[in-house]
Coordinates of N, CA, C and O and ligand atoms in Angstrom, one line a residue:
M1 N 21.2 -9.5 -0.4 CA 19.8 -8.4 0.3 C 18.8 -8.8 0.5 O 18.3 -9.5 -0.5
K2 N 18.2 -8.8 1.8 CA 16.5 -9.2 1.6 C 15.6 -8.4 0.7 O 15.8 -6.9 1.6
T3 N 15.1 -9.3 -0.3 CA 13.9 -8.1 -0.7 C 12.5 -9.0 -0.7 O 12.1 -9.9 -0.2
I4 N 11.9 -7.8 -0.9 CA 10.2 -8.9 -1.1 C 9.3 -7.9 -2.2 O 10.1 -6.9 -2.8
K5 N 8.9 -8.5 -3.1 CA 7.8 -8.4 -4.1 C 6.4 -7.8 -3.7 O 5.7 -8.9 -2.7
V6 N 5.9 -6.3 -3.3 CA 4.5 -6.0 -3.2 C 3.7 -5.4 -4.5 O 4.5 -4.4 -4.9
R7 N 3.0 -6.3 -4.9 CA 2.0 -6.1 -6.1 C 3.0 -5.9 -7.3 O 3.7 -7.3 -7.6
D8 N 3.6 -4.8 -8.1 CA 4.5 -4.8 -9.4 C 5.4 -4.1 -8.6 O 6.4 -4.1 -9.8
K9 N 5.8 -3.9 -7.3 CA 7.1 -3.3 -7.0 C 8.3 -4.5 -6.2 O 7.6 -4.8 -5.4
E10 N 9.5 -4.0 -6.5 CA 10.2 -4.7 -5.8 C 10.7 -3.5 -4.0 O 11.3 -2.3 -4.5
F11 N 11.0 -4.5 -3.4 CA 11.9 -3.4 -2.1 C 12.9 -4.1 -1.3 O 12.7 -5.6 -1.4
S12 N 13.6 -3.2 -0.6 CA 14.5 -4.0 -0.3 C 15.2 -3.6 1.2 O 14.5 -2.1 1.7
I13 N 15.6 -4.1 2.1 CA 15.3 -4.2 3.4 C 16.4 -2.9 3.9 O 17.0 -2.5 3.2
S14 N 15.2 -2.0 4.5 CA 15.5 -1.0 5.4 C 16.3 -0.7 6.3 O 17.0 0.0 7.2
I15 N 14.8 -0.9 7.6 CA 15.2 -0.7 8.7 C 15.0 -2.0 9.6 O 13.9 -2.6 8.9
T16 N 15.5 -2.5 10.3 CA 15.1 -4.0 10.9 C 14.7 -4.0 12.1 O 14.6 -2.6 12.5
A17 N 13.3 -4.7 12.6 CA 12.6 -5.0 13.0 C 13.3 -4.9 14.6 O 12.8 -4.3 15.6
E18 N 14.6 -5.2 14.8 CA 15.7 -4.8 16.2 C 15.6 -3.5 16.5 O 15.8 -3.3 17.0
K19 N 16.2 -2.7 15.1 CA 16.3 -1.3 15.0 C 15.4 -0.4 14.9 O 15.1 0.7 15.8
I20 N 13.9 -1.2 15.0 CA 12.8 -0.1 15.0 C 11.8 -0.4 16.6 O 11.6 0.4 17.2
Q21 N 12.4 -1.7 17.2 CA 12.1 -1.8 18.4 C 12.8 -1.1 19.6 O 12.8 -0.4 20.5
K22 N 14.0 -1.0 18.9 CA 15.1 0.2 19.7 C 14.5 1.5 19.6 O 14.6 2.1 21.2
T23 N 14.2 1.8 18.8 CA 13.7 3.1 18.2 C 12.5 3.6 19.0 O 12.1 4.7 19.7
V24 N 11.4 2.4 19.1 CA 10.3 2.6 20.0 C 10.6 2.7 21.5 O 9.9 3.6 22.2
S25 N 11.3 1.9 22.2 CA 11.8 1.9 23.2 C 12.4 3.4 23.6 O 12.0 3.7 25.2
K26 N 12.6 4.5 22.9 CA 13.7 5.3 23.3 C 12.8 6.3 23.5 O 12.4 7.4 23.9
I27 N 11.8 6.4 22.4 CA 10.5 7.3 22.2 C 9.8 7.3 23.3 O 9.1 7.8 24.3
A28 N 9.6 5.7 24.1 CA 8.5 5.5 25.0 C 9.6 5.7 26.4 O 8.4 6.6 27.2
E29 N 10.5 5.9 26.4 CA 11.2 6.5 27.8 C 11.2 8.2 27.7 O 10.9 8.8 28.9
K30 N 10.8 8.4 26.6 CA 11.3 10.1 26.8 C 9.8 10.6 27.3 O 9.4 11.5 27.8
I31 N 8.7 9.8 26.7 CA 7.6 9.9 26.3 C 6.9 9.7 28.5 O 6.5 10.6 29.3
N32 N 7.5 8.8 28.8 CA 7.3 8.3 30.1 C 7.9 9.4 31.0 O 7.1 9.9 32.3
N33 N 9.1 9.3 30.8 CA 10.0 10.9 31.5 C 9.1 12.5 31.5 O 9.0 12.6 32.3
D34 N 8.8 12.2 30.3 CA 8.1 14.0 30.5 C 6.6 14.3 30.3 O 6.6 15.4 30.8
L35 N 6.2 12.9 30.3 CA 4.3 13.2 30.7 C 4.1 12.9 32.2 O 2.7 12.6 32.0
H36 N 5.1 12.1 32.4 CA 4.4 11.6 34.1 C 4.1 12.1 34.6 O 4.0 13.8 35.1
G37 N 3.0 11.9 35.4 CA 1.9 12.8 36.2 C 1.1 13.5 35.2 O -0.3 13.8 35.9
K38 N 0.7 13.8 34.2 CA 0.0 14.2 32.9 C -1.0 13.8 32.9 O -2.0 13.9 32.2
V39 N -1.4 12.3 32.8 CA -2.2 11.7 32.3 C -2.3 11.5 31.1 O -3.7 12.0 30.6
P40 N -1.3 11.9 30.1 CA -1.8 11.9 28.5 C -3.1 10.5 27.8 O -3.1 9.8 28.2
L41 N -3.3 11.3 26.8 CA -4.4 10.6 26.3 C -3.9 11.0 24.9 O -3.2 11.6 23.8
F42 N -3.2 9.7 23.9 CA -2.4 9.2 23.0 C -3.9 9.2 21.8 O -4.8 8.4 22.2
I43 N -3.7 10.2 20.8 CA -4.4 9.7 19.6 C -3.7 9.3 18.6 O -2.8 9.9 17.8
V44 N -4.1 7.6 18.1 CA -3.5 7.5 17.0 C -4.0 7.8 15.5 O -5.2 7.7 15.5
V45 N -3.2 8.1 14.5 CA -4.0 8.4 13.4 C -3.8 7.2 12.9 O -2.7 6.3 12.1
L46 N -5.1 6.8 12.1 CA -5.0 5.5 11.4 C -5.5 5.8 10.0 O -5.3 6.4 9.5
N47 N -4.6 4.5 8.8 CA -4.5 3.4 9.4 C -3.0 3.3 9.5 O -3.0 2.4 10.2
G48 N -2.2 3.9 9.4 CA -1.0 3.3 9.0 C 0.4 3.2 10.5 O 0.8 2.4 10.5
A49 N -0.6 4.1 11.1 CA 0.3 3.9 13.0 C 0.0 2.8 13.8 O 0.3 2.7 15.1
F50 N -1.1 1.9 13.2 CA -1.7 1.2 14.1 C -0.2 -0.2 15.1 O -0.3 -0.2 16.1
I51 N 0.6 -0.7 14.0 CA 1.5 -1.1 14.8 C 2.3 -0.7 15.8 O 2.6 -1.1 16.5
F52 N 2.6 0.7 15.1 CA 3.7 1.6 15.8 C 3.1 1.9 17.5 O 3.6 1.8 18.1
A53 N 1.6 2.5 17.3 CA 1.1 2.4 18.2 C 1.1 1.6 19.6 O 1.0 2.3 20.4
A54 N 0.9 0.5 18.7 CA 0.0 -0.9 19.7 C 1.9 -1.0 20.8 O 1.9 -1.4 21.8
D55 N 3.1 -1.3 19.5 CA 4.6 -1.8 20.5 C 4.7 -0.1 21.1 O 5.1 -0.9 22.5
L56 N 4.5 1.2 21.1 CA 4.2 1.9 21.8 C 3.6 1.9 23.3 O 4.6 1.8 24.8
F57 N 3.0 1.7 23.3 CA 1.8 1.6 24.4 C 2.2 0.8 24.8 O 2.2 1.0 26.5
K58 N 3.0 -0.4 24.9 CA 3.4 -1.3 25.6 C 4.3 -1.0 26.6 O 4.7 -1.7 27.5
K59 N 5.0 -0.3 25.9 CA 6.4 0.6 26.7 C 6.1 1.7 27.4 O 7.1 2.0 27.8
I60 N 4.9 2.0 27.5 CA 4.6 3.5 28.5 C 4.0 2.8 30.0 O 3.2 2.3 29.7
N61 N 5.0 3.8 30.9 CA 4.2 2.8 31.7 C 4.1 3.8 32.7 O 4.2 3.7 34.1
I62 N 3.2 4.9 32.3 CA 2.7 5.9 32.7 C 1.2 5.7 33.2 O 0.6 5.3 32.1
D63 N 0.6 6.7 33.9 CA -1.1 6.4 33.5 C -1.2 7.1 32.1 O -1.1 8.5 32.2
C64 N -2.1 6.8 31.8 CA -2.7 7.5 30.3 C -3.9 6.5 29.4 O -3.9 5.4 30.0
E65 N -4.4 7.1 28.8 CA -5.4 6.4 27.6 C -5.4 6.5 26.0 O -4.2 7.1 25.5
V66 N -6.0 5.5 25.6 CA -5.7 5.3 23.8 C -6.7 6.0 23.4 O -8.0 5.3 23.3
T67 N -6.6 6.6 21.9 CA -7.9 6.7 21.2 C -7.7 6.8 19.4 O -5.8 6.8 19.7
F68 N -8.3 6.8 18.8 CA -8.0 6.5 17.6 C -8.4 7.2 16.5 O -10.1 7.0 16.8
V69 N -7.8 7.8 15.7 CA -8.6 8.4 14.3 C -8.4 8.4 13.4 O -7.4 7.7 13.1
K70 N -9.0 8.7 12.7 CA -9.4 8.4 10.8 C -9.6 9.6 9.8 O -10.0 10.6 10.5
L71 N -8.7 9.6 8.9 CA -9.2 11.1 8.5 C -9.7 10.8 6.9 O -9.3 10.0 6.4
S72 N -11.0 10.6 7.0 CA -12.0 10.5 5.7 C -12.0 11.6 4.9 O -11.7 12.8 5.3
S73 N -11.5 11.3 3.6 CA -11.1 12.2 2.4 C -12.8 11.8 1.8 O -12.5 10.9 1.3
Y74 N -12.8 12.9 1.0 CA -14.3 13.0 0.2 C -14.0 14.1 -0.7 O -13.6 15.3 -0.2
V75 N -14.4 14.1 -1.6 CA -14.8 14.8 -2.3 C -16.2 15.8 -2.2 O -16.9 15.4 -1.9
G76 N -15.9 17.2 -2.0 CA -16.9 18.1 -1.9 C -18.1 18.3 -2.5 O -17.6 17.7 -3.9
T77 N -19.0 19.2 -2.6 CA -19.5 19.9 -3.1 C -18.9 20.8 -4.7 O -19.7 20.5 -5.6
Q78 N -17.6 21.3 -4.2 CA -17.7 22.0 -5.7 C -16.3 20.5 -5.9 O -16.0 19.9 -5.7
T79 N -15.9 20.9 -6.9 CA -15.7 19.5 -8.2 C -14.3 19.9 -7.9 O -14.0 18.4 -7.8
T80 N -13.5 20.6 -7.3 CA -12.2 20.4 -6.9 C -11.5 20.2 -5.4 O -10.9 20.0 -5.2
S81 N -13.0 20.2 -4.3 CA -12.6 20.5 -3.3 C -12.4 19.7 -2.4 O -13.6 18.8 -2.7
T82 N -11.3 19.3 -1.8 CA -11.0 17.7 -0.7 C -11.7 18.1 0.8 O -10.4 19.0 0.7
V83 N -12.7 17.8 1.1 CA -12.8 18.2 2.7 C -12.2 16.8 3.2 O -12.8 15.9 2.9
R84 N -11.1 17.2 4.2 CA -10.8 16.3 5.2 C -11.5 16.3 6.6 O -10.9 17.1 7.2
E85 N -12.2 15.5 6.8 CA -12.7 15.0 8.5 C -12.4 14.2 9.5 O -11.6 13.1 9.4
L86 N -12.0 14.9 10.8 CA -11.5 14.3 11.6 C -12.3 13.1 12.2 O -13.7 13.8 12.9
I87 N -12.9 11.9 12.1 CA -13.3 10.8 12.5 C -13.0 9.8 13.6 O -12.1 9.7 13.8
G88 N -13.9 10.2 14.2 CA -13.6 8.8 15.8 C -13.4 9.1 16.9 O -13.2 8.7 18.1
L89 N -13.5 10.7 16.6 CA -13.1 11.2 18.4 C -14.2 11.5 19.2 O -14.6 12.6 19.3
D90 N -14.3 10.3 20.0 CA -15.5 10.5 21.1 C -14.4 11.5 22.1 O -15.6 11.9 23.5
E91 N -13.7 10.7 23.0 CA -13.2 11.4 24.0 C -13.4 13.1 24.4 O -13.2 13.9 23.4
A92 N -13.3 14.0 25.3 CA -13.4 15.0 25.7 C -11.5 15.3 25.9 O -10.8 14.6 26.7
I93 N -11.5 16.1 25.2 CA -9.9 16.5 24.5 C -9.6 17.9 25.7 O -8.4 18.0 26.5
K94 N -10.9 18.4 26.0 CA -10.4 20.0 26.7 C -9.4 19.9 27.7 O -10.7 19.0 28.7
G95 N -8.3 20.7 27.8 CA -7.4 20.7 29.1 C -6.6 19.3 29.2 O -6.2 19.4 30.7
R96 N -6.6 18.6 27.8 CA -5.7 17.2 28.1 C -4.5 17.3 28.0 O -4.4 17.9 26.9
S97 N -3.9 16.6 28.3 CA -2.1 16.6 27.4 C -2.5 15.7 26.8 O -2.5 14.3 26.7
V98 N -2.6 16.1 25.3 CA -3.3 15.1 24.0 C -1.3 14.9 23.2 O -0.8 15.7 23.2
V99 N -1.0 13.6 22.9 CA -0.2 13.2 22.2 C -0.7 12.4 20.7 O -1.1 11.5 20.9
I100 N -0.2 13.5 20.1 CA -0.9 12.1 18.6 C 0.1 11.5 18.1 O 1.9 11.5 18.2
I101 N 0.3 10.4 17.8 CA 1.1 9.4 17.0 C 1.0 8.8 15.8 O -0.3 8.4 15.4
E102 N 1.8 9.3 14.5 CA 1.9 8.6 13.3 C 2.8 8.0 12.9 O 4.0 8.1 13.9
D103 N 2.6 7.2 12.1 CA 3.6 6.4 11.7 C 4.4 7.0 11.0 O 6.0 6.5 11.1
I104 N 4.7 8.0 9.9 CA 5.7 9.2 9.5 C 4.7 10.0 9.3 O 3.9 10.2 8.9
I105 N 6.2 11.3 9.0 CA 5.5 12.8 8.6 C 6.4 13.4 7.7 O 8.1 12.8 7.7
D106 N 6.1 13.2 6.2 CA 6.5 13.3 5.0 C 6.7 14.6 5.0 O 7.4 15.7 4.9
T107 N 5.7 15.3 3.9 CA 5.7 16.8 3.7 C 4.9 17.3 4.6 O 4.9 18.5 5.0
G108 N 4.1 17.0 5.5 CA 3.7 17.1 6.6 C 2.1 17.7 6.7 O 1.9 18.2 7.6
I109 N 1.4 18.0 5.6 CA 0.1 18.0 5.3 C -0.7 17.7 6.4 O -1.6 18.2 6.9
T110 N -0.6 16.3 6.3 CA -1.5 15.5 6.9 C -2.0 15.9 8.8 O -3.0 16.2 9.3
M111 N -1.0 16.1 9.2 CA -0.2 16.3 10.9 C -1.0 17.5 10.9 O -1.2 18.0 11.8
D112 N -0.3 18.7 9.6 CA -1.0 19.9 10.1 C -2.0 20.0 10.3 O -2.9 20.7 10.6
H113 N -2.9 19.1 9.6 CA -4.5 19.2 9.3 C -4.8 18.8 10.4 O -6.2 18.8 11.6
T114 N -4.2 17.7 11.1 CA -4.7 16.9 12.1 C -4.8 17.8 13.3 O -5.7 18.2 14.1
I115 N -3.7 18.4 13.6 CA -3.3 19.8 14.7 C -4.3 20.7 14.6 O -4.9 21.0 15.6
K116 N -4.7 21.2 13.0 CA -5.9 22.6 12.9 C -7.1 21.9 13.8 O -7.8 22.8 14.1
K117 N -7.3 20.6 13.4 CA -8.5 19.8 13.6 C -8.6 19.7 15.3 O -9.8 20.3 16.0
L118 N -7.4 19.6 15.7 CA -7.7 19.0 16.9 C -7.6 20.4 18.2 O -7.7 20.5 19.5
K119 N -7.1 21.5 17.4 CA -6.9 23.0 18.5 C -8.9 23.3 18.9 O -8.8 24.0 19.8
H120 N -9.6 22.5 17.7 CA -11.0 22.9 18.0 C -11.8 22.7 19.2 O -12.6 22.7 20.5
F121 N -10.8 21.6 19.8 CA -11.4 20.6 21.1 C -10.4 21.5 22.2 O -10.8 20.7 23.5
K122 N -9.4 22.3 21.8 CA -8.8 23.0 23.0 C -8.2 22.4 24.3 O -8.4 22.1 25.6
A123 N -7.0 21.3 23.5 CA -6.5 20.7 24.7 C -5.5 21.5 25.4 O -5.2 22.6 24.9
A124 N -5.6 20.9 26.5 CA -3.9 21.6 27.2 C -2.7 22.2 26.8 O -2.1 23.0 26.6
D125 N -2.1 21.0 25.8 CA -1.2 20.3 25.1 C -1.2 20.1 24.6 O -1.7 18.3 24.9
V126 N -0.2 19.7 23.3 CA -1.0 18.8 21.9 C 0.8 18.7 21.6 O 1.5 19.6 20.8
K127 N 1.0 16.9 21.6 CA 2.7 16.8 20.8 C 2.0 15.8 20.4 O 1.4 15.4 20.3
I128 N 3.8 15.4 19.7 CA 3.2 15.0 18.5 C 4.7 13.3 18.7 O 5.7 14.3 18.6
A129 N 3.5 12.6 18.3 CA 5.7 11.6 18.0 C 5.1 10.2 16.3 O 3.9 10.6 16.0
T130 N 6.0 10.5 16.2 CA 6.3 10.0 14.7 C 7.3 9.0 15.1 O 8.3 9.6 15.6
L131 N 6.9 8.3 14.1 CA 8.5 6.6 14.2 C 9.5 7.5 12.7 O 10.7 7.0 13.3
L132 N 8.9 8.1 11.8 CA 9.5 8.1 10.7 C 8.8 9.7 10.6 O 8.5 10.1 10.7
F133 N 10.7 10.5 9.8 CA 10.5 11.8 9.4 C 11.4 12.1 8.1 O 12.2 11.4 8.3
K134 N 10.9 12.2 7.4 CA 11.4 12.8 6.2 C 11.7 14.3 5.6 O 11.2 15.2 5.6
P135 N 12.8 14.9 6.7 CA 13.2 15.9 6.4 C 13.3 16.6 5.4 O 12.8 17.8 5.0
D136 N 13.2 16.1 3.9 CA 13.7 16.6 2.6 C 12.6 17.0 2.0 O 12.4 17.8 1.3
A137 N 11.2 16.5 2.8 CA 9.9 15.9 1.7 C 9.1 17.7 2.8 O 8.3 17.9 2.2
F138 N 9.6 17.7 4.0 CA 8.5 18.4 5.4 C 8.6 19.7 4.5 O 9.2 20.4 4.3
Q139 N 7.5 20.0 4.5 CA 6.9 21.6 3.9 C 5.7 22.5 5.3 O 6.0 23.7 4.4
K140 N 6.2 22.3 6.3 CA 5.4 23.0 7.3 C 6.2 23.2 8.2 O 7.8 22.5 8.6
H141 N 5.6 23.8 9.3 CA 6.6 24.6 10.2 C 6.6 24.3 11.5 O 6.9 24.4 12.7
F142 N 5.6 23.1 12.1 CA 5.4 22.6 12.9 C 5.9 21.9 14.4 O 7.0 21.6 13.4
K143 N 6.1 21.8 15.5 CA 7.3 20.9 15.6 C 7.3 19.8 16.2 O 5.5 19.3 16.4
I144 N 7.9 19.1 16.0 CA 7.8 17.4 16.2 C 8.9 17.3 17.8 O 9.9 17.1 17.2
D145 N 7.7 16.6 18.5 CA 8.4 16.6 20.0 C 9.2 14.9 20.3 O 10.3 15.3 20.7
Y146 N 8.6 14.1 19.2 CA 9.7 12.6 19.4 C 9.2 12.1 18.0 O 8.3 11.6 16.9
I147 N 10.8 12.5 17.9 CA 11.1 11.7 15.9 C 11.5 10.5 16.5 O 13.0 10.2 17.0
G148 N 11.2 8.9 15.9 CA 12.0 7.6 16.4 C 13.4 8.1 15.4 O 14.6 7.9 16.1
M149 N 13.0 8.0 14.0 CA 14.2 8.0 13.0 C 14.1 9.2 11.5 O 12.7 9.2 11.3
E150 N 15.2 10.0 11.1 CA 14.8 10.8 10.1 C 15.4 9.8 8.7 O 16.3 9.1 9.1
I151 N 15.0 9.7 8.1 CA 15.1 8.8 6.5 C 15.2 9.7 5.5 O 14.4 10.8 5.2
P152 N 16.0 9.2 4.7 CA 15.9 10.0 3.2 C 14.4 9.9 2.6 O 13.5 9.2 3.0
N153 N 14.2 10.2 1.0 CA 12.8 10.4 0.7 C 12.6 9.4 -0.1 O 12.2 9.7 -1.3
D154 N 12.6 8.2 0.1 CA 12.0 7.1 -0.6 C 10.9 6.8 -0.1 O 10.4 7.0 1.0
F155 N 10.1 6.1 -1.0 CA 9.2 5.2 -0.5 C 9.3 4.1 0.0 O 9.9 3.0 0.0
I156 N 8.5 3.5 1.1 CA 9.0 2.8 2.1 C 7.4 1.8 2.3 O 6.6 2.5 2.4
V157 N 7.6 0.8 3.2 CA 6.7 -0.4 3.5 C 6.8 -1.1 4.4 O 8.0 -1.2 4.9
G158 N 5.9 -2.0 5.3 CA 6.0 -2.3 6.4 C 5.7 -1.7 7.5 O 5.8 -0.6 7.3
Y159 N 5.9 -2.5 8.6 CA 5.5 -2.3 9.8 C 4.2 -0.9 9.9 O 4.2 0.1 10.5
G160 N 3.5 -1.6 9.3 CA 2.1 -0.1 9.2 C 1.9 0.2 8.2 O 0.8 0.7 7.6
L161 N 3.1 0.6 7.4 CA 3.2 1.5 6.0 C 2.4 0.7 4.8 O 3.6 -0.6 4.6
D162 N 1.8 1.0 3.8 CA 1.3 0.4 2.9 C 1.7 0.9 1.5 O 2.2 1.8 1.0
Y163 N 1.9 -0.4 1.0 CA 1.8 0.1 -0.8 C 0.3 -0.5 -1.2 O 0.0 -1.6 -1.5
D164 N -0.7 0.4 -1.6 CA -1.5 0.1 -2.2 C -2.9 -0.7 -1.4 O -3.3 -2.2 -1.9
G165 N -2.6 -0.7 0.1 CA -3.0 -1.6 1.0 C -2.2 -2.7 1.7 O -2.7 -3.7 2.7
F166 N -1.0 -3.3 0.5 CA -0.5 -4.5 1.0 C 0.6 -3.7 1.6 O 1.2 -2.7 1.9
A167 N 1.7 -5.3 2.6 CA 2.8 -5.0 3.1 C 2.5 -4.4 4.4 O 3.5 -4.3 4.9
R168 N 1.7 -4.0 4.7 CA 1.6 -3.5 6.7 C 2.1 -4.5 7.6 O 2.1 -4.2 8.4
N169 N 1.7 -5.7 6.7 CA 2.0 -7.2 8.1 C 3.8 -6.9 8.3 O 4.0 -7.7 9.1
Y170 N 4.8 -6.3 7.6 CA 6.1 -7.1 7.7 C 6.6 -6.3 8.8 O 6.3 -5.0 9.1
P171 N 7.2 -6.9 9.7 CA 7.7 -6.4 10.7 C 8.6 -5.4 10.6 O 9.6 -4.7 11.6
D172 N 9.8 -5.7 9.5 CA 10.9 -4.8 8.9 C 10.3 -4.2 8.1 O 9.3 -3.8 7.3
I173 N 10.7 -2.8 8.1 CA 10.4 -1.6 6.8 C 11.7 -1.8 5.9 O 13.0 -1.9 5.6
Y174 N 10.5 -1.7 4.4 CA 11.4 -2.0 3.5 C 11.6 -0.8 2.6 O 10.2 0.5 2.2
K175 N 12.4 -0.2 1.7 CA 12.1 0.8 0.7 C 12.4 0.6 -0.7 O 12.7 -0.5 -0.9
I176 N 11.5 0.7 -1.6 CA 11.4 0.7 -3.3 C 12.8 0.7 -3.7 O 13.9 1.6 -3.3
V177 N 12.8 -0.2 -4.7 CA 14.1 -0.3 -5.5 C 14.1 0.1 -6.6 O 12.2 0.0 -7.1
G178 N 14.8 1.2 -7.2 CA 14.5 2.5 -8.0 C 13.5 3.2 -7.9 O 13.6 3.6 -6.7
N179 N 12.7 3.2 -9.3 CA 11.3 4.1 -8.8 C 10.5 4.0 -9.9 O 10.4 3.8 -10.9
Ligands
LIG201 P1 2.1 13.5 4.7 O1 1.0 14.5 4.7 O2 3.3 14.0 5.6 O3 2.8 14.3 3.6 O4 2.1 12.2 4.8 C1 2.0 11.2 5.9 C2 1.2 10.3 4.9 O5 1.8 9.7 4.2 C3 1.7 9.3 6.2 O6 0.9 9.1 7.3 C4 1.6 8.0 5.3 O7 0.2 7.7 4.7 C5 1.5 8.2 4.1 N1 3.1 8.4 3.5 C6 4.3 9.4 3.4 N2 4.9 8.7 3.1 C7 4.9 7.4 3.1 C8 5.8 6.2 2.5 O8 7.4 6.3 2.3 N3 5.3 4.9 2.6 C9 4.2 5.1 2.8 N4 3.5 3.7 2.4 N5 3.3 6.0 3.3 C10 3.9 6.8 3.3
LIG202 MG1 -0.2 7.8 8.7

């Protein structure tokens, strides 16, 4: 079994690059069919989704645009409150068909926050695409339009996903050995 060491932890192969590429193609095909003529704007949530977004975007064959956002976390003036702002969104969203691109939806808290922020911009339609989804960890209720794969509640790295900033560069996805 192929394993890698990232910092202090060991990971074993979980999803091969080949399987990932097939999954990305399926998502692209659905988006091409669903959003033909709508000139969607893809909003990529950095950092994790950058590799998925690049592969997906190459397989999209309809008129579209892409932009990138980041969620900045910082401690507010209240000692315990954390304020997260969506940064980097310069495009006009109003009246547009938007697709949010995420690497993984786990608890759903990040995406829930992103959706709420985007509502202020009055998009005509907001769809969500995620490569990976952990149904056992999900705590929210929003609809996910495009799910590449459902996975168990294990910590994974590779293909954009990091452990402590590392391992984003692997073309395969690995899951943690033990815990
Ligand atoms: P959520 O807010 O849905 O719980 O988590 C979303 C974010 O947490 C993802 O965008 C990702 O950055 C990170 N995350 C969730 N699960 C994993 C995982 O298994 N591995 C890594 N590397 N990051 C994860
Ligand atoms: Mg992410």
